[in-house]
Short mmCIF file of C-alpha atoms in Angstrom, two decimals:
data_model
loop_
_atom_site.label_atom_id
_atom_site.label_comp_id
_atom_site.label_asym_id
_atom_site.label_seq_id
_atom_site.Cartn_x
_atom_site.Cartn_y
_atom_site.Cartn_z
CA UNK A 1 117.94 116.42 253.02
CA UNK A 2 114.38 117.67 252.70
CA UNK A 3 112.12 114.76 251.51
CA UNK A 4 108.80 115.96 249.18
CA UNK A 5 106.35 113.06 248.70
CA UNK A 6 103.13 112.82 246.00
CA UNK A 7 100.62 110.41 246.17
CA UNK A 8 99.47 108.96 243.99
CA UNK A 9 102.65 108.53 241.77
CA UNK A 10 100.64 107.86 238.97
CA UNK A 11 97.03 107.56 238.01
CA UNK A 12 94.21 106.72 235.44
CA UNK A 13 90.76 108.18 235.16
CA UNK A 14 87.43 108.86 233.16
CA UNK A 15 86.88 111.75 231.20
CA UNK A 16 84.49 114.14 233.80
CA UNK A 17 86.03 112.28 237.00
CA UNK A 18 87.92 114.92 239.67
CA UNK A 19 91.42 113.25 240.54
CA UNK A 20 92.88 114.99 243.84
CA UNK A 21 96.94 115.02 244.46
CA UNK A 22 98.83 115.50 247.66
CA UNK A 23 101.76 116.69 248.43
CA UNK A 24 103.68 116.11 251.74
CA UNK A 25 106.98 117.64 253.08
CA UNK A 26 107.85 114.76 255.51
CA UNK A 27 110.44 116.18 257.40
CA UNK A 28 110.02 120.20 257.31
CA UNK A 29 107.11 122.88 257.48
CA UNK A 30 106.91 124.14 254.38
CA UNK A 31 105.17 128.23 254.05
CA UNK A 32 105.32 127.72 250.79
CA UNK A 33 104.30 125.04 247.76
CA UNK A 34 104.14 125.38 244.08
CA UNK A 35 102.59 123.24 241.52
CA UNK A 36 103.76 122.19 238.05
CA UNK A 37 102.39 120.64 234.87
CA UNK A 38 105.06 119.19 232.72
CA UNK A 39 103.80 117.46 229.13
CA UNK A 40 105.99 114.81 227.16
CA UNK A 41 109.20 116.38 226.08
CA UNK A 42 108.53 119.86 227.48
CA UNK A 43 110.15 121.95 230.32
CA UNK A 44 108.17 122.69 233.75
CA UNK A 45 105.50 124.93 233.61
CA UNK A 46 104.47 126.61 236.78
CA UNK A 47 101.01 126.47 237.83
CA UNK A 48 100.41 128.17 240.83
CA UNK A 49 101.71 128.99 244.36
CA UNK A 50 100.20 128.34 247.55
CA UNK A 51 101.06 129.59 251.16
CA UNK A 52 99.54 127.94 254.15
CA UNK A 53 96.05 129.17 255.06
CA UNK A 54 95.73 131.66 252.07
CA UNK A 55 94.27 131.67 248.62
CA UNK A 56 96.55 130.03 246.07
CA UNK A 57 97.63 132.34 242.89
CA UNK A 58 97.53 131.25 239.82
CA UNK A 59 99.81 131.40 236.66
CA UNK A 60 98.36 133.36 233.60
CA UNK A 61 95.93 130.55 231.80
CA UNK A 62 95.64 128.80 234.26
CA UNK A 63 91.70 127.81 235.39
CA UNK A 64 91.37 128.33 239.05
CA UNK A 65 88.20 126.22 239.30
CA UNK A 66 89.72 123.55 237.25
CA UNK A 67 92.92 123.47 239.24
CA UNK A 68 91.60 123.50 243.16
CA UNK A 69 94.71 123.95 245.49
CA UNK A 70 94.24 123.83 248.99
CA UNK A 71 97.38 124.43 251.42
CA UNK A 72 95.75 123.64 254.79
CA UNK A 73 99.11 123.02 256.67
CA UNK A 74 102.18 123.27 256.85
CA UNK A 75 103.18 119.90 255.23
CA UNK A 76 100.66 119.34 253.25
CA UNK A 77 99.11 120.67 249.89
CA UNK A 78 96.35 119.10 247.81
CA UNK A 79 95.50 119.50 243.97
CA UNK A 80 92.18 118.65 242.51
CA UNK A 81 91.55 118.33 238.71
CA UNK A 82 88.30 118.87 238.49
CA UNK A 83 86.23 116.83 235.28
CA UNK A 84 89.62 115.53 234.11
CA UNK A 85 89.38 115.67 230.53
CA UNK A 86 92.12 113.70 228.10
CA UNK A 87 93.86 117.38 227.72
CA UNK A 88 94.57 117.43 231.35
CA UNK A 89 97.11 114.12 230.76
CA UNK A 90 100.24 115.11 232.01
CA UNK A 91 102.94 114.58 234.42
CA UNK A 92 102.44 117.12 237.55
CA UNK A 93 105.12 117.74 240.41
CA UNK A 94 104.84 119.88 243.54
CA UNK A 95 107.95 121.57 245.41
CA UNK A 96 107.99 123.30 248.60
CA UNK A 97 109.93 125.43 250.23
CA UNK A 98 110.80 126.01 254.30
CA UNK A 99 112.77 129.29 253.79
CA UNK A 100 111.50 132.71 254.48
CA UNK A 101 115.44 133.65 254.20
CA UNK A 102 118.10 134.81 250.86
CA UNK A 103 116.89 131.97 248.71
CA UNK A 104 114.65 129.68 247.46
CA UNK A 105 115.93 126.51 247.27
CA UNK A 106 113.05 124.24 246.55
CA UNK A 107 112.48 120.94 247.04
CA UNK A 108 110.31 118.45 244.80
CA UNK A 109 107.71 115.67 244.82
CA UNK A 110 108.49 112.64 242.69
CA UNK A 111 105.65 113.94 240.26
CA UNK A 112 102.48 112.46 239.80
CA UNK A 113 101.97 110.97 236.53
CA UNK A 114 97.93 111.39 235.50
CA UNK A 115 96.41 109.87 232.28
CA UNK A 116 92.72 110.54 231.73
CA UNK A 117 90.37 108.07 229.45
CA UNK B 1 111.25 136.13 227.75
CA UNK B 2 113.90 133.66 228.79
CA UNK B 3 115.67 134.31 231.18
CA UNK B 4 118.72 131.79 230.54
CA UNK B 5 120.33 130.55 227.68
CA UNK B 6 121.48 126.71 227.61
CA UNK B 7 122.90 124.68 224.82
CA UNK B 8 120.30 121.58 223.82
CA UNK B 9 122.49 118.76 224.72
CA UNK B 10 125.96 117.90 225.46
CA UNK B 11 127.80 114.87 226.09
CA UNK B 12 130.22 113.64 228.35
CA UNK B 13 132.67 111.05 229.47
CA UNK B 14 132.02 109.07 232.42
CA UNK B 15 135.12 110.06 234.75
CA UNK B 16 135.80 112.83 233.08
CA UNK B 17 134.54 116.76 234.50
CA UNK B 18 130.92 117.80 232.43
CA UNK B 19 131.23 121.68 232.23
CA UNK B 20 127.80 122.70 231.89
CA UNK B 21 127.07 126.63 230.28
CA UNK B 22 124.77 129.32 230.93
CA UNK B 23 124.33 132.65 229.60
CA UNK B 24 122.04 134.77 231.25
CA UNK B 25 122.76 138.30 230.36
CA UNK B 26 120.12 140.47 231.55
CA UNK B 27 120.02 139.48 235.40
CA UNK B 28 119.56 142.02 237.89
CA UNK B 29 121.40 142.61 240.76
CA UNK B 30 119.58 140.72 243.27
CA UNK B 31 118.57 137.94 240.85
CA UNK B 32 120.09 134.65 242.25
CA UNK B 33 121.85 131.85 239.94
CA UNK B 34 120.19 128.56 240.44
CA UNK B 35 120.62 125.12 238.72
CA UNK B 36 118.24 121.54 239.52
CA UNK B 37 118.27 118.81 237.25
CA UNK B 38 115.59 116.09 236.40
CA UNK B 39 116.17 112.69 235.41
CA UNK B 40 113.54 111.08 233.46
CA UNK B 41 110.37 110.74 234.77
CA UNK B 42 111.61 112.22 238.21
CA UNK B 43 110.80 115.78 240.13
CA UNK B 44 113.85 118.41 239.80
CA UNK B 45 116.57 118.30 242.33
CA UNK B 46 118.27 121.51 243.50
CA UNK B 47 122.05 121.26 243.05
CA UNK B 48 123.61 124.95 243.54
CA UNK B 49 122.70 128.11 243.86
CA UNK B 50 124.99 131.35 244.05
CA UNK B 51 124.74 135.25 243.36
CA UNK B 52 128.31 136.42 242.99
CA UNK B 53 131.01 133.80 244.55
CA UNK B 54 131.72 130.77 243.00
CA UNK B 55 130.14 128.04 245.58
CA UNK B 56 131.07 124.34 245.73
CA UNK B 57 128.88 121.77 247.64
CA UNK B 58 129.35 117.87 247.30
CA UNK B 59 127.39 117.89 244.05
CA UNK B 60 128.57 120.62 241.77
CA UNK B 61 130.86 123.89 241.53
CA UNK B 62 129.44 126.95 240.34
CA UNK B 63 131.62 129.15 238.54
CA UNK B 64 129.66 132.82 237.63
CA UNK B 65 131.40 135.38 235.89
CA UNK B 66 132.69 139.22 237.56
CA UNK B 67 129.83 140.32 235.41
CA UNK B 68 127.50 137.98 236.01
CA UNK B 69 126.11 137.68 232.83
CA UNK B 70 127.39 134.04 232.73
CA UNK B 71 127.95 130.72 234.87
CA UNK B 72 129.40 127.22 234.44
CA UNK B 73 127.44 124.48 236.42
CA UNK B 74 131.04 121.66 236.91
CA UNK B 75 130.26 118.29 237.71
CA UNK B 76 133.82 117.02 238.56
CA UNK B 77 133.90 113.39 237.86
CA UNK B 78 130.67 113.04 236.03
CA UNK B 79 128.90 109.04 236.48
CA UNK B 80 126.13 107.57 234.27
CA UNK B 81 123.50 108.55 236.98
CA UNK B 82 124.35 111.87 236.12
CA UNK B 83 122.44 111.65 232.51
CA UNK B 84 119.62 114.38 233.28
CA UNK B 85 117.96 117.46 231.91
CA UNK B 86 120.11 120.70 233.75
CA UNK B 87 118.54 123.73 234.15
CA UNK B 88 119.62 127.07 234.78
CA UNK B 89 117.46 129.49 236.31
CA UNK B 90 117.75 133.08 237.64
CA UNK B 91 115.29 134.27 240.23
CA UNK B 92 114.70 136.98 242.69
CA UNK B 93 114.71 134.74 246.05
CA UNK B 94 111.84 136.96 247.22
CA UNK B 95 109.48 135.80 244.11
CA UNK B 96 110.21 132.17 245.18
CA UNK B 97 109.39 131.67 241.55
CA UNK B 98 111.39 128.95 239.61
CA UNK B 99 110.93 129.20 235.41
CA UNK B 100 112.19 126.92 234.14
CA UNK B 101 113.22 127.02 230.25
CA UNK B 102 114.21 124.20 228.22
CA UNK B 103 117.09 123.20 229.73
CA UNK B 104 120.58 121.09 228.44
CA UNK B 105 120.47 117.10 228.07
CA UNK B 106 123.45 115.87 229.64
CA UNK B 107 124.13 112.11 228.34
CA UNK B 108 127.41 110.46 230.09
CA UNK B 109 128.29 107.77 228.27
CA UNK B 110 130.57 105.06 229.28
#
């Protein structure tokens, strides 16, 4: 099946450091990525959506110069967190998608786990 | 608003079939039925998806209702690597968006 990879799978930083995430679809072009945030004990929350070459879009509440998403091919899509503060601690996951078709089946990163100081 | 309604938690038998519940009684026609589930500390993995039919794949069977205002995610012979958060989720495939609610903890115990 399609394989999703994150790196790093987990890391720690200083409060005002910028921590940047990729995400990889190893064997498939993906047009499309999304980004999650998922805190202890709670369900996914979707971030934002980015398509190769474009602007990401952004979920309500989300900060768009916090969160920097760049999609600049088709297999890979990076997330910055921008001055991490202790807030930002959380476990975040990207999924992409090859289909332009009937459905959406996604397919997801092993998550990357960040904890900021 | 959620879309889906799932029970908290269930448990289940190891061997035995986990019948997994859904109501989601306001989907519109072209809204797809999809369910992933996460194991602990892991990214979602897609299982099923259908729209009308009941599908099957090597996984799961989906069984959705002539009204489709319900479905039943069926893992046959359920193993302890099957302990996960299940989620069912209705989307429009063109949105490509995936909400995902709270979800049922499925514990199969030996």
């Amino acid at each position: 099946g399609a394989v999703v990879s994150q790196h790093p799978s987990w890391v720690i930083c200083k409060s005002g450091t910028s921590v940047k995430i990729e995400c990889r679809s190893l064997d498939f072009q993906a047009t499309t990525m999304f980004w999650y945030r998922q805190f202890p004990k709670q369900s996914l929350m979707l971030m934002a959506t980015s398509n190769e070459g474009s602007k990401a879009t952004y979920e309500q509440g989300v900060e768009k110069d916090k969160f920097l998403i760049n999609h600049a091919s088709l297999t890979l899509s990076t997330l910055t967190v921008t001055s991490a503060h202790p807030e930002d601690s959380s476990f975040y996951i990207c999924s992409a998608t090859p289909f332009l078709g009937s459905y959406n089946e996604q397919f997801f990163g092993p998550g990357t786990r960040l904890t900021v100081l | 608003d959620a879309k889906t309604t799932q029970p908290p938690s269930m448990d289940c038998a190891e061997g035995r079939a986990a019948n997994l519940p859904c109501n989601h009684s306001t989907i519109s026609g072209n809204e797809y039925v999809y369910w992933y589930r996460q194991i602990h500390s892991q990214g979602p993995q897609y299982i099923i998806h259908g729209l009308k039919n009941n599908e099957t794949n090597e996984m799961a069977s989906l069984i959705i209702t002539e009204d489709r205002k319900s479905s039943t995610l069926i893992l046959p012979h359920a193993t302890l690597r099957d302990t996960a958060v299940y989620y069912c989720i209705v989307s429009d495939p063109n949105d490509y968006k995936l909400s995902f609610g709270a979800g049922t903890t499925v514990t199969v115990r030996a």
